[in-house]
CSV table of C-alpha atoms and ligand atoms in Angstrom, one decimal:
chain,number,residue,atom,x,y,z
A,178,UNK,CA,88.6,74.2,92.0
A,179,UNK,CA,91.1,71.8,93.3
A,180,UNK,CA,90.8,70.3,89.7
A,181,UNK,CA,91.1,73.7,87.8
A,182,UNK,CA,94.9,74.3,86.2
A,183,UNK,CA,94.4,78.1,85.9
A,184,UNK,CA,93.9,80.5,89.0
A,185,UNK,CA,93.1,84.3,88.9
A,186,UNK,CA,93.7,86.1,92.0
A,187,UNK,CA,91.7,89.3,91.4
A,188,UNK,CA,90.2,92.0,93.4
A,189,UNK,CA,90.7,95.9,94.1
A,190,UNK,CA,94.2,97.1,95.9
A,191,UNK,CA,95.7,95.6,99.3
A,192,UNK,CA,93.1,93.4,100.3
A,193,UNK,CA,96.0,90.2,99.8
A,194,UNK,CA,96.2,89.3,96.7
A,195,UNK,CA,99.3,88.6,96.2
A,196,UNK,CA,99.8,87.3,99.2
A,197,UNK,CA,96.8,84.9,98.4
A,198,UNK,CA,98.2,84.2,95.0
A,199,UNK,CA,101.5,82.9,96.2
A,200,UNK,CA,100.0,80.5,99.3
A,201,UNK,CA,97.6,79.2,96.8
A,202,UNK,CA,101.1,78.2,94.7
A,203,UNK,CA,102.8,76.5,97.4
A,204,UNK,CA,100.0,75.1,98.8
A,205,UNK,CA,99.6,73.4,95.0
A,206,UNK,CA,103.1,72.8,94.7
A,207,UNK,CA,103.0,70.6,97.6
A,208,UNK,CA,100.6,68.7,96.4
A,209,UNK,CA,102.7,67.5,94.0
A,210,UNK,CA,101.9,69.5,90.9
A,211,UNK,CA,104.2,71.4,88.7
A,212,UNK,CA,103.4,75.3,89.8
A,213,UNK,CA,104.2,78.8,88.5
A,214,UNK,CA,102.5,81.4,89.9
A,215,UNK,CA,103.1,85.3,88.5
A,216,UNK,CA,103.0,88.1,91.0
A,217,UNK,CA,102.9,91.5,90.5
A,218,UNK,CA,104.5,94.0,92.7
A,219,UNK,CA,105.1,91.9,96.1
A,220,UNK,CA,105.9,92.9,99.0
A,221,UNK,CA,109.0,92.9,100.3
A,222,UNK,CA,108.7,90.3,102.8
A,223,UNK,CA,106.3,88.7,100.8
A,224,UNK,CA,109.3,88.8,97.6
A,225,UNK,CA,112.3,87.7,100.4
A,226,UNK,CA,110.4,84.3,101.6
A,227,UNK,CA,109.6,83.3,97.8
A,228,UNK,CA,113.4,83.6,97.5
A,229,UNK,CA,113.2,87.0,95.0
A,230,UNK,CA,116.3,88.6,96.0
A,231,UNK,CA,115.9,92.1,93.3
A,232,UNK,CA,113.1,92.6,90.7
A,233,UNK,CA,113.0,89.7,88.8
A,234,UNK,CA,110.6,88.9,85.5
A,235,UNK,CA,112.9,85.4,84.9
A,236,UNK,CA,111.0,82.6,86.0
A,237,UNK,CA,113.2,81.5,89.2
A,238,UNK,CA,113.0,78.2,91.2
A,239,UNK,CA,111.4,78.4,94.8
A,240,UNK,CA,112.1,75.9,97.8
A,241,UNK,CA,109.1,75.3,99.5
A,242,UNK,CA,109.9,71.8,100.6
A,243,UNK,CA,109.0,68.6,98.6
A,244,UNK,CA,107.2,70.6,95.4
A,245,UNK,CA,107.9,72.2,92.6
A,246,UNK,CA,107.4,75.7,92.4
A,247,UNK,CA,108.6,78.9,89.8
A,248,UNK,CA,108.0,82.2,90.5
A,249,UNK,CA,108.3,85.4,88.9
A,250,UNK,CA,107.6,89.3,88.5
A,251,UNK,CA,105.4,91.0,86.2
A,252,UNK,CA,107.9,93.2,83.9
A,253,UNK,CA,105.7,96.2,82.3
A,254,UNK,CA,108.4,98.0,80.5
A,255,UNK,CA,110.4,94.1,79.3
A,256,UNK,CA,107.6,92.7,78.7
A,257,UNK,CA,106.8,95.1,76.3
A,258,UNK,CA,109.5,94.5,74.3
A,259,UNK,CA,108.8,91.0,74.0
A,260,UNK,CA,105.1,91.7,72.8
A,261,UNK,CA,106.4,94.2,70.3
A,262,UNK,CA,109.1,92.0,69.2
A,263,UNK,CA,106.8,88.9,69.2
A,264,UNK,CA,104.3,91.2,67.2
A,265,UNK,CA,106.4,92.6,64.7
A,266,UNK,CA,106.5,91.4,60.6
A,267,UNK,CA,109.6,91.5,60.2
A,268,UNK,CA,112.8,92.0,62.4
A,269,UNK,CA,112.9,96.0,61.2
A,270,UNK,CA,110.7,97.1,61.8
A,271,UNK,CA,110.6,95.3,65.6
A,272,UNK,CA,113.9,97.2,65.9
A,273,UNK,CA,112.2,100.6,64.3
A,274,UNK,CA,109.1,100.5,66.5
A,275,UNK,CA,111.4,99.9,69.8
A,276,UNK,CA,113.8,102.1,69.2
A,277,UNK,CA,111.0,105.3,68.6
A,278,UNK,CA,110.6,107.7,71.0
A,279,UNK,CA,107.2,107.7,71.2
A,280,UNK,CA,107.3,103.8,72.2
A,281,UNK,CA,108.5,104.7,75.7
A,282,UNK,CA,105.8,106.9,76.3
A,283,UNK,CA,102.9,105.1,74.7
A,284,UNK,CA,104.1,102.1,76.8
A,285,UNK,CA,103.7,104.7,80.4
A,286,UNK,CA,100.5,106.4,79.5
A,287,UNK,CA,98.3,103.2,77.7
A,288,UNK,CA,95.8,102.7,80.1
A,289,UNK,CA,95.9,98.8,81.2
A,290,UNK,CA,99.3,98.5,80.1
A,291,UNK,CA,99.5,96.2,83.1
A,292,UNK,CA,96.8,94.5,83.1
A,293,UNK,CA,97.7,93.7,79.5
A,294,UNK,CA,100.5,92.5,80.1
A,295,UNK,CA,99.9,90.2,83.2
A,296,UNK,CA,97.0,89.2,80.1
A,297,UNK,CA,100.0,88.3,77.5
A,298,UNK,CA,102.2,86.4,80.0
A,299,UNK,CA,99.3,84.3,81.3
A,300,UNK,CA,99.1,83.0,78.1
A,301,UNK,CA,102.2,82.0,78.0
A,302,UNK,CA,101.8,80.1,80.6
A,303,UNK,CA,99.1,78.3,79.6
A,304,UNK,CA,100.5,77.2,76.1
A,305,UNK,CA,103.4,75.7,78.0
A,306,UNK,CA,102.8,71.8,78.9
A,307,UNK,CA,105.8,72.0,81.7
A,308,UNK,CA,103.3,73.7,84.1
A,309,UNK,CA,100.3,71.6,85.6
A,310,UNK,CA,99.0,74.3,87.9
A,311,UNK,CA,99.4,78.3,86.7
A,312,UNK,CA,99.0,81.2,89.3
A,313,UNK,CA,98.3,84.5,88.4
A,314,UNK,CA,98.5,87.8,91.0
A,315,UNK,CA,96.4,90.4,88.9
A,316,UNK,CA,97.7,94.2,89.0
A,317,UNK,CA,95.5,96.1,91.2
A,318,UNK,CA,92.0,97.2,89.1
A,319,UNK,CA,89.8,99.3,90.6
A,320,UNK,CA,87.5,98.8,87.7
A,321,UNK,CA,88.3,95.0,87.5
A,322,UNK,CA,86.6,95.2,83.9
A,323,UNK,CA,89.9,96.9,82.6
A,324,UNK,CA,91.8,93.5,83.4
A,325,UNK,CA,89.2,91.8,81.2
A,326,UNK,CA,89.3,94.9,78.4
A,327,UNK,CA,93.1,95.4,78.0
A,328,UNK,CA,93.1,92.7,75.3
A,329,UNK,CA,90.8,94.4,73.8
A,330,UNK,CA,91.9,97.9,73.9
A,331,UNK,CA,95.3,96.6,73.2
A,332,UNK,CA,93.6,95.8,69.8
A,333,UNK,CA,91.4,99.0,69.4
A,334,UNK,CA,94.5,100.4,70.0
A,335,UNK,CA,96.6,99.0,67.3
A,336,UNK,CA,93.9,99.6,65.1
A,337,UNK,CA,94.0,103.3,64.5
A,338,UNK,CA,92.4,104.7,67.9
A,339,UNK,CA,95.9,105.0,68.3
A,340,UNK,CA,95.9,109.1,69.0
A,341,UNK,CA,94.5,108.5,72.0
A,342,UNK,CA,96.9,107.8,74.2
A,343,UNK,CA,99.0,110.8,73.7
A,344,UNK,CA,95.6,112.7,74.6
A,345,UNK,CA,95.5,111.6,78.1
A,346,UNK,CA,92.8,111.6,78.3
A,347,UNK,CA,91.5,114.8,77.7
A,348,UNK,CA,88.3,115.1,75.6
A,349,UNK,CA,89.6,118.3,74.0
A,350,UNK,CA,91.5,116.6,70.4
A,351,UNK,CA,89.5,114.1,70.7
A,352,UNK,CA,86.2,116.5,69.2
A,353,UNK,CA,89.6,118.3,67.4
A,354,UNK,CA,89.8,114.7,65.1
A,355,UNK,CA,86.2,114.9,64.8
A,356,UNK,CA,85.7,118.0,63.7
A,357,UNK,CA,87.6,117.1,60.5
A,358,UNK,CA,91.2,115.7,60.3
A,359,UNK,CA,92.7,119.3,58.2
A,360,UNK,CA,91.9,121.2,60.5
A,361,UNK,CA,92.5,119.0,64.1
A,362,UNK,CA,96.0,118.7,62.0
A,363,UNK,CA,96.8,121.8,62.1
A,364,UNK,CA,95.5,122.7,65.5
A,365,UNK,CA,97.0,119.8,67.0
A,366,UNK,CA,100.9,121.4,65.1
A,367,UNK,CA,99.8,124.4,67.1
A,368,UNK,CA,99.7,122.1,70.7
A,369,UNK,CA,102.2,119.5,70.1
A,370,UNK,CA,104.6,120.8,66.9
A,371,UNK,CA,105.2,119.8,63.7
A,372,UNK,CA,107.6,117.2,64.7
A,373,UNK,CA,106.0,116.2,67.4
A,374,UNK,CA,103.1,115.6,64.6
A,375,UNK,CA,105.7,114.0,62.1
A,376,UNK,CA,107.6,111.4,65.1
A,377,UNK,CA,104.3,110.3,65.1
A,378,UNK,CA,102.9,109.7,62.0
A,379,UNK,CA,106.2,107.6,61.5
A,380,UNK,CA,105.6,105.7,64.4
A,381,UNK,CA,102.2,104.7,63.4
A,382,UNK,CA,103.3,103.9,60.1
A,383,UNK,CA,105.7,101.2,62.3
A,384,UNK,CA,103.1,100.4,63.9
A,385,UNK,CA,101.1,99.0,60.8
A,386,UNK,CA,100.1,95.5,60.4
A,387,UNK,CA,100.3,93.9,64.2
A,388,UNK,CA,97.1,94.6,64.4
A,389,UNK,CA,95.9,90.9,63.6
A,390,UNK,CA,98.8,89.6,66.3
A,391,UNK,CA,96.9,91.7,68.7
A,392,UNK,CA,93.3,91.0,68.0
A,393,UNK,CA,94.0,87.2,67.7
A,394,UNK,CA,95.3,87.6,71.4
A,395,UNK,CA,92.9,89.4,72.4
A,396,UNK,CA,89.9,86.6,71.7
A,397,UNK,CA,92.4,83.8,72.7
A,398,UNK,CA,92.8,85.4,76.1
A,399,UNK,CA,88.4,85.7,76.5
A,400,UNK,CA,88.3,82.3,75.5
A,401,UNK,CA,91.1,81.1,78.3
A,402,UNK,CA,89.4,83.2,80.9
A,403,UNK,CA,86.0,81.2,80.3
A,404,UNK,CA,87.5,78.1,79.3
A,405,UNK,CA,86.2,75.4,82.4
A,406,UNK,CA,90.1,74.6,83.6
A,407,UNK,CA,89.7,78.2,84.6
A,408,UNK,CA,89.1,79.4,88.2
A,409,UNK,CA,88.8,82.7,89.0
A,410,UNK,CA,89.4,83.7,92.5
A,411,UNK,CA,88.2,86.9,93.9
A,412,UNK,CA,89.7,88.5,97.0
A,413,UNK,CA,88.2,91.2,99.1
A,414,UNK,CA,87.7,92.6,102.5
A,415,UNK,CA,84.2,92.6,104.4
A,416,UNK,CA,83.1,96.5,104.5
A,417,UNK,CA,80.9,98.2,102.8
A,418,UNK,CA,83.1,100.0,99.9
A,419,UNK,CA,84.3,96.8,99.3
A,420,UNK,CA,81.0,94.8,99.4
A,421,UNK,CA,80.1,97.2,96.6
A,422,UNK,CA,82.8,96.6,94.7
A,423,UNK,CA,82.1,93.4,94.6
A,424,UNK,CA,78.9,93.9,93.0
A,425,UNK,CA,80.2,95.2,89.9
A,426,UNK,CA,83.3,92.7,89.6
A,427,UNK,CA,80.7,90.3,90.2
A,428,UNK,CA,77.9,91.8,87.2
A,429,UNK,CA,81.1,92.6,85.0
A,430,UNK,CA,82.0,89.0,85.2
A,431,UNK,CA,78.8,87.8,84.4
A,432,UNK,CA,78.6,90.6,81.3
A,433,UNK,CA,81.8,88.5,79.9
A,434,UNK,CA,80.1,85.2,80.4
A,435,UNK,CA,83.5,84.5,83.1
A,436,UNK,CA,82.1,82.3,85.8
A,437,UNK,CA,83.6,83.6,89.7
A,438,UNK,CA,84.8,80.0,91.1
A,439,UNK,CA,85.5,81.6,94.7
A,440,UNK,CA,84.7,84.3,97.2
A,441,UNK,CA,87.5,85.1,99.5
A,442,UNK,CA,87.0,87.1,102.0
A,443,UNK,CA,90.3,88.3,103.9
A,444,UNK,CA,91.7,89.9,106.9
A,445,UNK,CA,88.9,89.5,108.9
A,446,UNK,CA,89.4,90.6,112.7
A,447,UNK,CA,88.6,87.9,114.7
A,448,UNK,CA,86.3,88.1,118.0
A,449,UNK,CA,88.7,88.7,120.9
A,450,UNK,CA,88.5,87.3,123.8
A,451,UNK,CA,86.7,88.0,126.8
A,452,UNK,CA,88.8,90.7,128.8
A,453,UNK,CA,89.3,90.6,132.5
A,454,UNK,CA,87.2,92.6,134.8
A,455,UNK,CA,89.6,94.9,135.5
A,456,UNK,CA,91.7,95.5,132.1
A,457,UNK,CA,92.7,99.4,132.4
A,458,UNK,CA,90.4,102.2,130.9
A,459,UNK,CA,92.7,101.9,127.9
A,460,UNK,CA,93.4,98.4,127.1
A,461,UNK,CA,89.3,98.7,127.6
A,462,UNK,CA,88.8,100.8,125.2
A,463,UNK,CA,90.6,99.3,122.5
A,464,UNK,CA,89.4,95.7,123.4
A,465,UNK,CA,85.7,97.7,122.8
A,466,UNK,CA,87.4,98.7,119.4
A,467,UNK,CA,87.9,95.3,118.0
A,468,UNK,CA,85.4,93.8,119.0
A,469,UNK,CA,82.7,96.7,116.9
A,470,UNK,CA,85.1,95.4,114.3
A,471,UNK,CA,84.4,92.0,114.6
A,472,UNK,CA,80.6,92.9,114.5
A,473,UNK,CA,80.5,95.5,111.5
A,474,UNK,CA,83.0,92.8,109.6
A,475,UNK,CA,81.2,89.6,110.4
A,476,UNK,CA,77.5,91.5,109.3
A,477,UNK,CA,79.0,93.2,105.5
A,478,UNK,CA,80.9,89.0,105.4
A,479,UNK,CA,77.5,87.7,106.0
A,480,UNK,CA,75.9,90.1,103.8
A,481,UNK,CA,78.6,89.7,100.6
A,482,UNK,CA,78.9,85.8,101.2
A,483,UNK,CA,74.8,86.0,101.0
A,484,UNK,CA,75.2,87.7,97.6
A,485,UNK,CA,78.2,85.4,96.4
A,486,UNK,CA,76.8,83.0,93.4
A,487,UNK,CA,80.1,80.5,94.6
A,488,UNK,CA,81.9,79.1,97.5
A,489,UNK,CA,83.5,81.7,100.6
A,490,UNK,CA,86.7,81.0,102.5
A,491,UNK,CA,86.8,83.7,105.5
A,492,UNK,CA,90.3,84.0,106.4
A,493,UNK,CA,91.2,85.9,109.7
A,494,UNK,CA,94.0,88.8,110.1
A,495,UNK,CA,97.3,87.0,110.7
A,496,UNK,CA,98.4,89.3,113.3
A,497,UNK,CA,101.9,86.5,113.6
A,498,UNK,CA,104.4,86.0,111.1
A,499,UNK,CA,102.9,85.6,107.4
A,500,UNK,CA,105.7,85.9,105.2
A,501,UNK,CA,106.8,82.2,105.4
A,502,UNK,CA,106.4,79.7,103.4
A,503,UNK,CA,105.0,77.3,106.4
A,504,UNK,CA,102.3,80.2,107.0
A,505,UNK,CA,101.6,81.0,103.7
A,506,UNK,CA,101.2,77.2,102.6
A,507,UNK,CA,98.4,77.2,105.3
A,508,UNK,CA,96.7,79.9,103.8
A,509,UNK,CA,96.9,78.4,100.4
A,510,UNK,CA,95.6,75.3,101.6
A,511,UNK,CA,92.7,76.9,103.4
A,512,UNK,CA,91.4,78.4,100.2
A,513,UNK,CA,91.4,75.4,98.3
A,514,UNK,CA,89.6,72.6,100.1
B,641,ADP,N1,95.5,87.4,106.5
B,641,ADP,C1,96.3,88.6,106.3
B,641,ADP,N2,96.5,88.4,107.8
B,641,ADP,C2,97.7,89.9,108.0
B,641,ADP,N3,98.0,90.7,107.1
B,641,ADP,C3,97.6,90.2,105.6
B,641,ADP,C4,96.8,88.7,105.0
B,641,ADP,N4,96.9,89.0,104.1
B,641,ADP,C5,97.3,90.3,103.3
B,641,ADP,N5,97.7,90.8,104.2
B,641,ADP,C6,98.8,92.0,104.2
B,641,ADP,O1,98.2,93.2,103.5
B,641,ADP,C7,99.1,94.0,102.7
B,641,ADP,C8,98.3,93.5,101.8
B,641,ADP,O2,98.8,92.3,100.6
B,641,ADP,P1,98.8,92.2,99.6
B,641,ADP,O3,99.3,90.3,98.8
B,641,ADP,O4,100.5,92.9,98.8
B,641,ADP,O5,97.5,92.5,98.2
B,641,ADP,P2,97.5,93.2,97.5
B,641,ADP,O6,98.4,92.4,96.4
B,641,ADP,O7,95.6,93.0,96.8
B,641,ADP,O8,97.6,94.4,96.7
B,641,ADP,C9,100.6,93.2,102.8
B,641,ADP,O9,101.5,93.9,103.8
B,641,ADP,C10,100.5,91.6,103.5
B,641,ADP,O10,101.0,91.1,104.4
B,642,MG,MG1,99.4,92.8,94.6
């Protein structure tokens, strides 16, 4: 794991991905690597520890004592503007799309747009020779496949299944379309109004020609994820529900030929020290609860570790301060070793 260049930190929401991505970045930078970390929605205290003063999608240099660390936050809205600018075949096309009233709606409604933006930014860093190490925190995808399928979905989107997004997932309109364009257009006009459809039509025409760029991007992302320079780190917590998530995640990675490098079981409750005999009843119940939590978590951690096709790291719930460079760095080193 130490010798990889790109670290992708994935897993369900709330398990510690952003915290651990930052920790990994700090530890790598302190080892002397020029490191960049892309974070997604860092908790306020973590953002402060990293020196972010507000929302910041620009790269910002962070003082971690010795190493060189850069950090940035994922900005979905503006990021799309940049992507559109990149793939537009002319400045006029770019301006037309960006100014189109449907564009913003599209960015907000298109499923997987966060995932797409993360993957897109990742490629940018991978292509930048200034960085020795790249750590990418990922949006909390309950369905992990979304992360890897985002570029393909975007390519599909550009490739005419564009109407799906404004259907808001409703199957009705899709059926109308299948029933025949003429009938469908009539029905849609009734539902959305002629003006909207004309507007949609002009928007689709504006997007014309951008598809090739997206398709190429999709292939590049998959190639990058499968490269032996990439380490996929899955973060989870030991519990029954998360064990199922993990199993699904593993299957999906296998299907996509993306190797899993490390499973991190985070926030394990340590075994409480032996309780004194004269503990008050309330405190005793709390102690018993903590002990049973520890036992349950240990059983799930053992099961999840047994099923993992890779090395596992167990990290304990930190009850003291966590959001400072020293503590984060310690977590990062535990992950790497
Ligand atoms: N080992 C740990 N000990 C204590 N708190 C933790 C630990 N790891 C993460 N946390 C806390 O859990 C919460 C969720 O972490 P976060 O990194 O934002 O998760 P995610 O990015 O997966 O949604 C945060 O409040 C964070 O401080
Ligand atoms: Mg997060």
